[in-house]
Amino acid sequence: MKRRSLLPQQCILLMTCLLVALEAVPIDIDKTKVKGEGHVEGEKIENPDTGLYYDEYLRQVIDVLETDKHFREKLQTADIEEIKSGKLSRELDLVSHHVRTRLDELKRQEVARLRMLIKAKMDSVQDTGIDHQALLKQFEHLNHQNPDTFEPKDLDMLIKAATSDLENYDKTRHEEFKKYEMMKEHERREYLKTLDEEKRQREESKFEEMKKKHGDHPKVHHPGSKDQLKEVWEEADGLDPNEFDPKTFFKLHDVNNDGFLDEQELEALFTKELEKVYDPKNEEDDMVEMEEERLRMREHVMNEVDINKDRLVTLEEFLRATEKKEFLEPDSWETLDQQQLFTEDELKEFESHISQQEDELRKKAEDLQKQKEELQRQHDQLQAQKQELQQVVKQMEQKKLQQGNPPAGPAGELKFQSPGEHKVGDAPKHPAGDDQPLPPGHVQEPAARTDQVHP
């Protein structure tokens, strides 16, 4: 079996500070339907990916720290503020040598990974002068001045960086969703511009009809209210609504039995409400909007119930929330289709930004096309010059052959033969009158004298 984390509530506090505001991932299984299935002893509780670029490093550090008995004992008496302030980080000096060695190794691996990322980025812009030490300053989750050992400052920086990054994670997701909605509207309007009047009117009518159909849904209960929780109690848990008990409800939906309702366990409680508004089979229902709705519901409950802002709901906090007036008489919950997600001015500014980006991309494309054409022109020019040179060499060789000169070799050298060297099969040629050896038995006649006078 996998090893289970041995840390109690205080370990969760550290995990909270390091993994604050875990990414609200889509939940395919309604965890509220899971009853009576406690966590198996020895099984390791897996947490979802935080979405941080140093997520693996963060988790490995946590896993190593969990193996040290001294650190676990100190963690049991620490609170959120001590962890966030860096007081707990100083306890790192007292952990075992084996743990420190492993943490050193993890840090060196992380520094090497970051350097590799820097090099890849610099190579893409062909920058050969890389100052790794200076560029490592941009990463705030480790101490770049000491790349070889993991010190208390490293743990302190890791906690603060993760806390800050994850606290802003929801805000970033909201901004991305807003851009998504504006892009949808921008593309719709651009498409309408391509249609004639009749088709445009049909598209507009269809759009309004789909909006109306999407908005025609049952009442959505206020997240975290008694009505909403009783609906889960009755429809998901199959229990008698008249016997609703907040304490039993809390223990039932603390799926991993750790004494807290974390963000994923809370989000599972909203599945029934979301199903009233969104159906993946319907063309008019956008599943991206459904996840944004889920995120907003979870944020609302956390703001109302999570007193110490540790992103976990204790039984005490949960029971205290059920005593408030808002729990019994909540305001109506406005779904996304009832809200104005952006203004016309914001859309115009967004479209202007898109237009600017398109112009920049168009200009880059034109520059690249010009470069391509110039390279092609230079290539054609070189090919023409090469052909001209080849033609000149050919003409020179033909001229040399006509003049009786030996032809040139591949490198332009003349093909000379040494005296007496002949090719196989070539008969030696001699001019008349030259002395030649005679066959055996043949007597050579004396040559006629040129100075003899004939009558």
Short mmCIF file of C-alpha atoms in Angstrom, two decimals:
data_model
loop_
_atom_site.label_atom_id
_atom_site.label_comp_id
_atom_site.label_asym_id
_atom_site.label_seq_id
_atom_site.Cartn_x
_atom_site.Cartn_y
_atom_site.Cartn_z
CA MET A 1 0.00 0.00 0.00
CA LYS A 2 1.01 3.57 -0.47
CA ARG A 3 2.34 5.46 2.53
CA ARG A 4 -0.19 7.65 4.26
CA SER A 5 0.77 11.08 5.56
CA LEU A 6 1.31 10.84 9.34
CA LEU A 7 0.66 14.48 10.05
CA PRO A 8 -2.59 15.56 11.70
CA GLN A 9 -4.23 18.99 11.50
CA GLN A 10 -0.92 20.88 11.56
CA CYS A 11 0.32 19.08 8.47
CA ILE A 12 -2.81 20.25 6.72
CA LEU A 13 -1.97 23.78 7.84
CA LEU A 14 1.41 23.52 6.11
CA MET A 15 -0.22 22.03 3.06
CA THR A 16 -2.71 24.87 3.16
CA CYS A 17 -0.02 27.54 3.23
CA LEU A 18 1.87 25.77 0.47
CA LEU A 19 -1.18 24.75 -1.51
CA VAL A 20 -3.57 27.60 -0.73
CA ALA A 21 -6.42 27.98 -3.17
CA LEU A 22 -5.93 24.70 -5.02
CA GLU A 23 -7.08 24.84 -8.60
CA ALA A 24 -10.82 24.29 -8.90
CA VAL A 25 -10.75 21.37 -11.30
CA PRO A 26 -13.89 19.97 -12.94
CA ILE A 27 -15.43 17.23 -10.80
CA ASP A 28 -16.83 14.37 -12.84
CA ILE A 29 -17.89 12.27 -9.84
CA ASP A 30 -20.30 13.70 -7.31
CA LYS A 31 -18.47 13.04 -4.06
CA THR A 32 -21.66 13.72 -2.10
CA LYS A 33 -22.90 10.34 -3.30
CA VAL A 34 -20.03 8.54 -1.62
CA LYS A 35 -21.18 7.32 1.79
CA GLY A 36 -19.48 5.21 4.38
CA GLU A 37 -16.22 4.98 2.49
CA GLY A 38 -13.53 6.17 4.85
CA HIS A 39 -9.93 6.50 3.93
CA VAL A 40 -8.06 3.19 3.93
CA GLU A 41 -5.26 3.11 6.48
CA GLY A 42 -1.89 3.29 4.74
CA GLU A 43 -3.30 4.95 1.65
CA LYS A 44 -1.67 8.24 0.60
CA ILE A 45 -4.02 11.14 0.02
CA GLU A 46 -3.32 12.63 -3.39
CA ASN A 47 -3.87 16.35 -3.93
CA PRO A 48 -4.77 17.87 -7.31
CA ASP A 49 -2.21 19.76 -9.32
CA THR A 50 -1.85 23.34 -8.11
CA GLY A 51 -1.19 24.64 -11.60
CA LEU A 52 2.06 26.27 -10.46
CA TYR A 53 5.11 25.91 -12.68
CA TYR A 54 7.04 24.62 -9.66
CA ASP A 55 4.28 22.24 -8.51
CA GLU A 56 6.44 19.09 -8.59
CA TYR A 57 9.25 20.75 -6.64
CA LEU A 58 6.74 21.98 -4.06
CA ARG A 59 5.26 18.53 -3.54
CA GLN A 60 8.65 16.81 -3.34
CA VAL A 61 9.79 19.23 -0.60
CA ILE A 62 6.61 18.56 1.37
CA ASP A 63 7.03 14.78 1.02
CA VAL A 64 10.62 14.94 2.30
CA LEU A 65 9.73 17.20 5.26
CA GLU A 66 6.98 14.79 6.27
CA THR A 67 9.60 12.07 6.85
CA ASP A 68 11.36 14.03 9.63
CA LYS A 69 10.06 13.30 13.14
CA HIS A 70 11.33 16.58 14.67
CA PHE A 71 9.73 18.70 11.96
CA ARG A 72 6.41 16.88 12.38
CA GLU A 73 6.44 17.50 16.13
CA LYS A 74 7.10 21.22 15.65
CA LEU A 75 4.39 21.37 13.05
CA GLN A 76 1.86 19.92 15.50
CA THR A 77 2.16 23.01 17.71
CA ALA A 78 2.44 25.59 14.91
CA ASP A 79 -0.40 27.78 13.69
CA ILE A 80 -1.05 29.45 10.36
CA GLU A 81 0.65 32.72 11.27
CA GLU A 82 3.82 30.98 12.47
CA ILE A 83 4.02 29.09 9.21
CA LYS A 84 3.39 32.16 7.07
CA SER A 85 5.76 34.37 9.07
CA GLY A 86 8.69 32.02 8.51
CA LYS A 87 9.09 30.94 12.14
CA LEU A 88 8.59 27.31 11.21
CA SER A 89 11.23 27.59 8.47
CA ARG A 90 13.93 28.11 11.10
CA GLU A 91 13.24 24.62 12.42
CA LEU A 92 14.82 23.32 9.25
CA ASP A 93 18.26 23.63 10.89
CA LEU A 94 17.30 20.85 13.30
CA VAL A 95 16.07 18.23 10.86
CA SER A 96 18.11 15.09 10.18
CA HIS A 97 21.13 15.07 7.90
CA HIS A 98 19.43 12.67 5.53
CA VAL A 99 16.49 15.03 5.09
CA ARG A 100 18.76 18.03 4.50
CA THR A 101 20.78 16.05 1.95
CA ARG A 102 17.63 15.09 0.09
CA LEU A 103 16.37 18.69 0.14
CA ASP A 104 19.75 19.87 -1.21
CA GLU A 105 19.42 17.41 -4.05
CA LEU A 106 15.88 18.56 -4.82
CA LYS A 107 17.00 22.17 -4.95
CA ARG A 108 19.91 21.42 -7.27
CA GLN A 109 17.53 19.56 -9.57
CA GLU A 110 15.11 22.50 -9.55
CA VAL A 111 17.89 25.01 -10.28
CA ALA A 112 19.11 22.81 -13.14
CA ARG A 113 15.55 22.64 -14.51
CA LEU A 114 15.16 26.41 -14.37
CA ARG A 115 18.52 26.93 -16.05
CA MET A 116 17.50 24.59 -18.81
CA LEU A 117 14.29 26.56 -19.29
CA ILE A 118 16.29 29.80 -19.40
CA LYS A 119 18.71 28.35 -21.94
CA ALA A 120 15.86 27.12 -24.14
CA LYS A 121 14.29 30.56 -24.03
CA MET A 122 17.55 32.32 -24.79
CA ASP A 123 18.37 29.91 -27.61
CA SER A 124 15.08 30.78 -29.22
CA VAL A 125 16.23 34.40 -29.56
CA GLN A 126 19.81 33.36 -30.36
CA ASP A 127 21.28 35.06 -27.31
CA THR A 128 24.62 33.43 -26.52
CA GLY A 129 25.55 35.56 -23.51
CA ILE A 130 23.41 33.98 -20.79
CA ASP A 131 23.77 35.21 -17.22
CA HIS A 132 22.00 32.36 -15.39
CA GLN A 133 22.52 33.91 -11.98
CA ALA A 134 20.84 37.15 -12.99
CA LEU A 135 17.97 35.41 -14.76
CA LEU A 136 17.31 33.11 -11.78
CA LYS A 137 16.23 36.22 -9.84
CA GLN A 138 12.87 36.08 -11.62
CA PHE A 139 12.02 32.85 -9.75
CA GLU A 140 10.87 33.71 -6.25
CA HIS A 141 10.28 30.21 -4.87
CA LEU A 142 13.95 29.54 -4.09
CA ASN A 143 17.12 31.33 -3.04
CA HIS A 144 19.07 31.76 -6.29
CA GLN A 145 22.16 33.07 -4.50
CA ASN A 146 22.82 29.62 -3.07
CA PRO A 147 21.95 27.09 -5.81
CA ASP A 148 23.49 24.05 -4.08
CA THR A 149 21.90 23.74 -0.62
CA PHE A 150 18.37 23.97 0.75
CA GLU A 151 18.34 26.47 3.64
CA PRO A 152 15.58 27.85 5.92
CA LYS A 153 15.33 30.81 3.55
CA ASP A 154 14.41 28.41 0.76
CA LEU A 155 11.50 26.97 2.74
CA ASP A 156 10.39 30.44 3.73
CA MET A 157 10.51 31.65 0.12
CA LEU A 158 8.68 28.54 -1.11
CA ILE A 159 5.86 29.03 1.40
CA LYS A 160 5.47 32.74 0.61
CA ALA A 161 5.66 32.27 -3.15
CA ALA A 162 3.12 29.43 -3.18
CA THR A 163 0.78 31.32 -0.85
CA SER A 164 0.93 34.48 -2.95
CA ASP A 165 0.67 32.72 -6.31
CA LEU A 166 -2.23 30.52 -5.31
CA GLU A 167 -4.13 33.31 -3.58
CA ASN A 168 -4.08 35.14 -6.92
CA TYR A 169 -4.94 32.02 -8.87
CA ASP A 170 -8.71 32.45 -8.65
CA LYS A 171 -8.40 36.08 -9.67
CA THR A 172 -6.40 35.08 -12.72
CA ARG A 173 -9.00 32.47 -13.62
CA HIS A 174 -11.76 35.08 -13.41
CA GLU A 175 -9.84 37.37 -15.74
CA GLU A 176 -9.25 34.54 -18.20
CA PHE A 177 -12.95 33.66 -18.13
CA LYS A 178 -13.87 37.27 -18.85
CA LYS A 179 -11.55 37.29 -21.86
CA TYR A 180 -13.13 34.03 -22.97
CA GLU A 181 -16.61 35.54 -22.88
CA MET A 182 -15.50 38.68 -24.73
CA MET A 183 -13.81 36.57 -27.39
CA LYS A 184 -17.03 34.60 -27.86
CA GLU A 185 -18.99 37.80 -28.40
CA HIS A 186 -16.30 39.26 -30.65
CA GLU A 187 -16.30 36.19 -32.90
CA ARG A 188 -20.10 36.17 -33.01
CA ARG A 189 -20.23 39.78 -34.14
CA GLU A 190 -17.48 39.25 -36.70
CA TYR A 191 -19.41 36.30 -38.12
CA LEU A 192 -22.58 38.38 -38.40
CA LYS A 193 -20.68 40.92 -40.52
CA THR A 194 -20.11 38.24 -43.16
CA LEU A 195 -23.86 37.53 -43.59
CA ASP A 196 -26.49 39.28 -45.61
CA GLU A 197 -29.39 40.97 -43.85
CA GLU A 198 -31.76 38.02 -43.96
CA LYS A 199 -29.25 35.49 -42.61
CA ARG A 200 -28.07 37.97 -39.99
CA GLN A 201 -31.59 38.36 -38.64
CA ARG A 202 -32.01 34.58 -38.46
CA GLU A 203 -28.75 34.23 -36.53
CA GLU A 204 -29.73 36.99 -34.12
CA SER A 205 -33.11 35.34 -33.51
CA LYS A 206 -31.44 31.99 -32.89
CA PHE A 207 -28.98 33.59 -30.48
CA GLU A 208 -31.74 35.24 -28.44
CA GLU A 209 -33.74 32.02 -28.41
CA MET A 210 -30.76 30.06 -27.04
CA LYS A 211 -30.17 32.69 -24.34
CA LYS A 212 -33.78 32.45 -23.27
CA LYS A 213 -33.67 28.66 -23.26
CA HIS A 214 -30.51 28.65 -21.15
CA GLY A 215 -32.03 31.07 -18.64
CA ASP A 216 -35.18 28.99 -18.29
CA HIS A 217 -34.05 26.73 -15.45
CA PRO A 218 -35.24 25.82 -11.91
CA LYS A 219 -34.37 28.05 -9.00
CA VAL A 220 -30.76 27.84 -7.91
CA HIS A 221 -30.36 27.77 -4.15
CA HIS A 222 -27.86 30.04 -2.49
CA PRO A 223 -24.59 28.07 -2.05
CA GLY A 224 -24.09 27.04 1.56
CA SER A 225 -27.63 27.85 2.61
CA LYS A 226 -29.88 25.42 4.46
CA ASP A 227 -32.07 24.93 1.39
CA GLN A 228 -29.06 24.07 -0.74
CA LEU A 229 -27.56 21.66 1.78
CA LYS A 230 -30.91 19.99 2.48
CA GLU A 231 -31.33 19.41 -1.25
CA VAL A 232 -27.97 17.57 -1.31
CA TRP A 233 -28.99 15.69 1.85
CA GLU A 234 -32.22 14.53 0.23
CA GLU A 235 -31.40 14.02 -3.47
CA ALA A 236 -27.70 13.07 -3.41
CA ASP A 237 -27.50 11.36 -0.03
CA GLY A 238 -31.00 9.86 -0.12
CA LEU A 239 -31.84 10.93 3.44
CA ASP A 240 -35.04 12.30 4.97
CA PRO A 241 -35.05 16.14 4.62
CA ASN A 242 -36.91 16.40 7.93
CA GLU A 243 -33.96 14.78 9.71
CA PHE A 244 -31.32 17.17 8.36
CA ASP A 245 -28.46 17.53 10.83
CA PRO A 246 -25.51 19.89 10.07
CA LYS A 247 -22.98 17.87 12.10
CA THR A 248 -23.92 14.62 10.38
CA PHE A 249 -23.88 16.41 7.03
CA PHE A 250 -20.34 17.69 7.67
CA LYS A 251 -18.98 14.25 8.60
CA LEU A 252 -20.75 12.66 5.66
CA HIS A 253 -19.14 15.02 3.16
CA ASP A 254 -15.70 15.05 4.74
CA VAL A 255 -14.88 12.32 2.23
CA ASN A 256 -11.25 11.79 3.24
CA ASN A 257 -12.05 11.95 6.98
CA ASP A 258 -9.39 14.57 7.72
CA GLY A 259 -11.69 16.78 9.83
CA PHE A 260 -12.02 19.50 7.18
CA LEU A 261 -14.10 20.37 4.17
CA ASP A 262 -11.53 21.37 1.59
CA GLU A 263 -12.24 23.26 -1.62
CA GLN A 264 -12.87 20.16 -3.72
CA GLU A 265 -15.26 18.70 -1.15
CA LEU A 266 -17.13 22.00 -1.09
CA GLU A 267 -17.32 22.20 -4.88
CA ALA A 268 -18.85 18.73 -4.96
CA LEU A 269 -21.76 20.08 -2.92
CA PHE A 270 -22.73 22.41 -5.77
CA THR A 271 -23.10 19.74 -8.44
CA LYS A 272 -26.87 19.48 -7.99
CA GLU A 273 -27.32 23.23 -8.33
CA LEU A 274 -25.13 23.38 -11.43
CA GLU A 275 -27.07 20.55 -13.07
CA LYS A 276 -30.16 22.76 -12.94
CA VAL A 277 -28.47 25.28 -15.25
CA TYR A 278 -26.00 23.32 -17.36
CA ASP A 279 -26.32 20.19 -19.44
CA PRO A 280 -23.43 19.15 -21.73
CA LYS A 281 -25.98 17.80 -24.22
CA ASN A 282 -27.54 21.24 -24.73
CA GLU A 283 -26.08 23.51 -27.38
CA GLU A 284 -26.98 26.60 -25.38
CA ASP A 285 -25.07 25.47 -22.24
CA ASP A 286 -21.36 26.26 -22.05
CA MET A 287 -19.34 23.97 -19.77
CA VAL A 288 -16.64 26.61 -19.35
CA GLU A 289 -19.31 28.84 -17.82
CA MET A 290 -20.38 25.99 -15.56
CA GLU A 291 -16.87 25.73 -14.06
CA GLU A 292 -16.78 29.49 -13.55
CA GLU A 293 -20.13 29.19 -11.76
CA ARG A 294 -18.71 26.44 -9.57
CA LEU A 295 -15.67 28.55 -8.73
CA ARG A 296 -17.83 31.53 -7.73
CA MET A 297 -20.01 29.36 -5.52
CA ARG A 298 -16.99 27.95 -3.73
CA GLU A 299 -15.49 31.41 -3.23
CA HIS A 300 -18.77 32.68 -1.79
CA VAL A 301 -19.01 29.86 0.76
CA MET A 302 -15.36 30.26 1.76
CA ASN A 303 -15.86 34.00 2.32
CA GLU A 304 -18.91 33.32 4.48
CA VAL A 305 -17.71 30.31 6.47
CA ASP A 306 -13.89 30.22 6.52
CA ILE A 307 -13.20 32.45 9.52
CA ASN A 308 -9.41 32.10 9.75
CA LYS A 309 -8.98 32.20 5.93
CA ASP A 310 -6.94 29.01 5.77
CA ARG A 311 -9.00 27.70 2.84
CA LEU A 312 -10.33 24.85 4.95
CA VAL A 313 -13.69 24.63 6.75
CA THR A 314 -13.59 23.05 10.20
CA LEU A 315 -16.62 21.50 11.88
CA GLU A 316 -16.70 24.45 14.29
CA GLU A 317 -16.73 26.98 11.45
CA PHE A 318 -19.39 25.00 9.61
CA LEU A 319 -21.70 24.75 12.63
CA ARG A 320 -21.24 28.44 13.43
CA ALA A 321 -22.29 29.32 9.85
CA THR A 322 -25.50 27.30 10.22
CA GLU A 323 -26.52 29.56 13.10
CA LYS A 324 -26.44 32.74 11.02
CA LYS A 325 -29.54 34.40 9.66
CA GLU A 326 -28.14 34.15 6.12
CA PHE A 327 -28.13 30.35 6.45
CA LEU A 328 -31.90 30.28 6.94
CA GLU A 329 -32.91 33.32 4.87
CA PRO A 330 -30.32 33.75 2.12
CA ASP A 331 -30.47 36.30 -0.67
CA SER A 332 -31.25 34.94 -4.12
CA TRP A 333 -28.26 33.60 -6.03
CA GLU A 334 -27.61 35.23 -9.38
CA THR A 335 -26.24 32.84 -11.97
CA LEU A 336 -23.88 34.01 -14.69
CA ASP A 337 -26.68 34.37 -17.23
CA GLN A 338 -28.24 36.99 -14.93
CA GLN A 339 -25.08 39.08 -14.70
CA GLN A 340 -23.34 41.49 -17.01
CA LEU A 341 -19.93 39.96 -17.43
CA PHE A 342 -18.43 42.89 -19.34
CA THR A 343 -19.38 46.33 -20.64
CA GLU A 344 -19.38 47.58 -24.23
CA ASP A 345 -16.38 49.75 -23.44
CA GLU A 346 -14.49 46.74 -22.13
CA LEU A 347 -15.40 44.79 -25.25
CA LYS A 348 -14.23 47.63 -27.51
CA GLU A 349 -10.94 47.83 -25.63
CA PHE A 350 -10.55 44.06 -25.93
CA GLU A 351 -11.29 44.16 -29.66
CA SER A 352 -8.82 47.00 -30.10
CA HIS A 353 -6.18 44.91 -28.38
CA ILE A 354 -7.00 41.95 -30.62
CA SER A 355 -6.83 44.17 -33.70
CA GLN A 356 -3.44 45.45 -32.61
CA GLN A 357 -2.18 41.92 -32.11
CA GLU A 358 -3.52 40.90 -35.51
CA ASP A 359 -1.76 43.86 -37.13
CA GLU A 360 1.51 42.90 -35.45
CA LEU A 361 1.13 39.29 -36.57
CA ARG A 362 0.23 40.42 -40.08
CA LYS A 363 3.31 42.64 -40.20
CA LYS A 364 5.51 39.79 -38.99
CA ALA A 365 3.97 37.52 -41.62
CA GLU A 366 4.67 40.10 -44.32
CA ASP A 367 8.26 40.52 -43.12
CA LEU A 368 8.74 36.77 -43.14
CA GLN A 369 7.28 36.56 -46.64
CA LYS A 370 9.68 39.27 -47.84
CA GLN A 371 12.59 37.45 -46.26
CA LYS A 372 11.47 34.25 -47.94
CA GLU A 373 11.22 35.97 -51.33
CA GLU A 374 14.64 37.57 -50.86
CA LEU A 375 16.20 34.25 -49.94
CA GLN A 376 14.55 32.66 -52.97
CA ARG A 377 15.89 35.45 -55.20
CA GLN A 378 19.39 34.97 -53.84
CA HIS A 379 19.09 31.22 -54.32
CA ASP A 380 17.98 31.66 -57.94
CA GLN A 381 20.82 34.09 -58.53
CA LEU A 382 23.39 31.67 -57.14
CA GLN A 383 21.96 28.86 -59.24
CA ALA A 384 22.24 31.03 -62.36
CA GLN A 385 25.85 31.91 -61.54
CA LYS A 386 26.63 28.25 -60.96
CA GLN A 387 25.20 27.30 -64.35
CA GLU A 388 27.16 30.08 -66.05
CA LEU A 389 30.41 28.90 -64.45
CA GLN A 390 29.72 25.31 -65.46
CA GLN A 391 29.10 26.44 -69.04
CA VAL A 392 32.33 28.46 -69.11
CA VAL A 393 34.35 25.48 -67.79
CA LYS A 394 32.78 23.23 -70.43
CA GLN A 395 33.62 25.68 -73.22
CA MET A 396 37.21 25.98 -71.99
CA GLU A 397 37.64 22.19 -71.99
CA GLN A 398 36.27 21.92 -75.52
CA LYS A 399 38.66 24.65 -76.66
CA LYS A 400 41.63 22.86 -75.09
CA LEU A 401 40.69 19.63 -76.85
CA GLN A 402 40.47 21.45 -80.18
CA GLN A 403 43.96 22.93 -79.61
CA GLY A 404 45.41 19.52 -78.73
CA ASN A 405 45.90 20.30 -75.08
CA PRO A 406 45.09 17.59 -72.58
CA PRO A 407 41.72 18.09 -70.91
CA ALA A 408 41.48 19.31 -67.39
CA GLY A 409 40.69 17.00 -64.50
CA PRO A 410 37.84 17.47 -62.05
CA ALA A 411 39.89 19.98 -60.06
CA GLY A 412 41.18 21.77 -63.14
CA GLU A 413 44.56 19.93 -63.26
CA LEU A 414 46.02 18.93 -66.63
CA LYS A 415 46.12 15.23 -67.40
CA PHE A 416 49.81 14.58 -68.34
CA GLN A 417 51.33 11.13 -69.02
CA SER A 418 54.89 10.24 -68.07
CA PRO A 419 57.31 9.22 -70.89
CA GLY A 420 56.81 5.64 -71.98
CA GLU A 421 53.44 5.41 -70.21
CA HIS A 422 50.72 4.10 -72.46
CA LYS A 423 47.31 2.84 -71.97
CA VAL A 424 46.69 -0.85 -72.35
CA GLY A 425 45.90 -1.72 -75.98
CA ASP A 426 47.54 1.37 -77.45
CA ALA A 427 50.01 0.49 -80.22
CA PRO A 428 53.17 2.59 -80.11
CA LYS A 429 53.48 4.88 -83.03
CA HIS A 430 56.90 5.84 -84.46
CA PRO A 431 57.77 8.18 -87.29
CA ALA A 432 59.46 6.72 -90.44
CA GLY A 433 63.21 6.30 -90.25
CA ASP A 434 63.41 5.71 -86.51
CA ASP A 435 65.55 2.78 -85.38
CA GLN A 436 63.32 -0.04 -84.31
CA PRO A 437 64.26 -3.55 -83.10
CA LEU A 438 63.89 -6.29 -85.80
CA PRO A 439 62.35 -9.69 -85.50
CA PRO A 440 64.75 -12.60 -84.92
CA GLY A 441 66.50 -13.84 -88.15
CA HIS A 442 65.87 -10.68 -90.04
CA VAL A 443 68.93 -8.94 -91.45
CA GLN A 444 68.69 -5.23 -91.66
CA GLU A 445 69.77 -3.82 -95.03
CA PRO A 446 72.10 -0.88 -94.94
CA ALA A 447 70.46 2.39 -95.40
CA ALA A 448 70.98 4.20 -98.64
CA ARG A 449 73.65 6.90 -98.54
CA THR A 450 72.37 10.28 -99.25
CA ASP A 451 75.74 11.56 -100.42
CA GLN A 452 76.10 9.04 -103.23
CA VAL A 453 75.90 10.51 -106.74
CA HIS A 454 73.82 8.57 -109.27
CA PRO A 455 74.28 8.91 -112.97
#
